[in-house]
Amino acid sequence: MSPPYARPQGSATLMHVAINCPDVDESLRFYSEGLGFTRRYEWTKSSKAACPGHAVYTGRGVYIELEGETYIELFPGGTRGVDSSAGPIQHIALIVPSVDEAYTKCLASGGRPYALEDWDGAPETVVLNGTPEMEVRVAFIAGPAGELIELYEQYSPVVARQ
């Protein structure tokens, strides 16, 4: 077995988030064209079961890289539509250079606006009331597989003060 290629320095770091997609190619287009992510790796079979008691995976799997060896992993399956029972709490948040530009590109690449109560999910500047207050610009969209995505533009670092 080869030594690990990517090793976090210190604590653990996020490697990937997996999404079941009714149409992997549609999701791949959305993440590539809408958000500029790069298709890095594709496979159709694992050499052994991922967990004891599970079968060897056979099917399509695709890694798309966000940046810095962090990925979204696309698998076939699932159904379209956001599970709204948890509201916007279950989502993927992506820091983007411009929420307005990313929102427009995502909609043009197969994303859909995701309304939250009295807000249509379009780009909006929000103030978080922590200490100190933090101003952010956010938007919510549903991806092609029904995944809920928060586009996030941050104006200051996340710093908690006592």
mmCIF file of N, CA and C in Angstrom, residues 16-22 72-78 145 147:
data_model
loop_
_atom_site.group_PDB
_atom_site.id
_atom_site.type_symbol
_atom_site.label_atom_id
_atom_site.label_comp_id
_atom_site.label_asym_id
_atom_site.label_seq_id
_atom_site.Cartn_x
_atom_site.Cartn_y
_atom_site.Cartn_z
ATOM 1 N N HIS A 16 -14.354 15.128 1.103
ATOM 2 C CA HIS A 16 -15.428 15.238 0.119
ATOM 3 C C HIS A 16 -16.800 15.140 0.769
ATOM 4 N N VAL A 17 -17.784 15.581 0.007
ATOM 5 C CA VAL A 17 -19.190 15.409 0.315
ATOM 6 C C VAL A 17 -19.752 14.604 -0.848
ATOM 7 N N ALA A 18 -20.471 13.516 -0.563
ATOM 8 C CA ALA A 18 -21.023 12.659 -1.617
ATOM 9 C C ALA A 18 -22.492 13.002 -1.859
ATOM 10 N N ILE A 19 -22.870 13.011 -3.127
ATOM 11 C CA ILE A 19 -24.242 13.327 -3.520
ATOM 12 C C ILE A 19 -24.739 12.266 -4.493
ATOM 13 N N ASN A 20 -25.930 11.719 -4.229
ATOM 14 C CA ASN A 20 -26.595 10.848 -5.196
ATOM 15 C C ASN A 20 -27.310 11.734 -6.205
ATOM 16 N N CYS A 21 -27.070 11.485 -7.485
ATOM 17 C CA CYS A 21 -27.591 12.345 -8.559
ATOM 18 C C CYS A 21 -28.467 11.544 -9.514
ATOM 19 N N PRO A 22 -29.693 11.993 -9.776
ATOM 20 C CA PRO A 22 -30.502 11.323 -10.788
ATOM 21 C C PRO A 22 -29.811 11.308 -12.149
ATOM 22 N N ILE A 72 -16.409 17.232 -4.303
ATOM 23 C CA ILE A 72 -17.770 16.718 -4.256
ATOM 24 C C ILE A 72 -17.722 15.432 -5.057
ATOM 25 N N GLU A 73 -18.297 14.383 -4.498
ATOM 26 C CA GLU A 73 -18.292 13.056 -5.116
ATOM 27 C C GLU A 73 -19.707 12.787 -5.628
ATOM 28 N N LEU A 74 -19.832 12.538 -6.917
ATOM 29 C CA LEU A 74 -21.132 12.322 -7.542
ATOM 30 C C LEU A 74 -21.355 10.841 -7.808
ATOM 31 N N PHE A 75 -22.520 10.338 -7.393
ATOM 32 C CA PHE A 75 -22.919 8.954 -7.643
ATOM 33 C C PHE A 75 -24.297 8.946 -8.299
ATOM 34 N N PRO A 76 -24.576 7.958 -9.152
ATOM 35 C CA PRO A 76 -25.920 7.858 -9.720
ATOM 36 C C PRO A 76 -26.912 7.406 -8.652
ATOM 37 N N GLY A 77 -28.130 7.899 -8.772
ATOM 38 C CA GLY A 77 -29.182 7.502 -7.835
ATOM 39 C C GLY A 77 -29.878 8.714 -7.254
ATOM 40 N N GLY A 78 -30.734 8.477 -6.304
ATOM 41 C CA GLY A 78 -31.446 9.571 -5.659
ATOM 42 C C GLY A 78 -32.602 10.065 -6.501
ATOM 43 N N ALA A 145 -29.487 17.697 -8.613
ATOM 44 C CA ALA A 145 -29.868 16.489 -7.879
ATOM 45 C C ALA A 145 -30.771 16.811 -6.694
ATOM 46 N N GLU A 147 -29.858 18.907 -4.289
ATOM 47 C CA GLU A 147 -29.044 19.312 -3.148
ATOM 48 C C GLU A 147 -29.184 20.817 -2.922
#
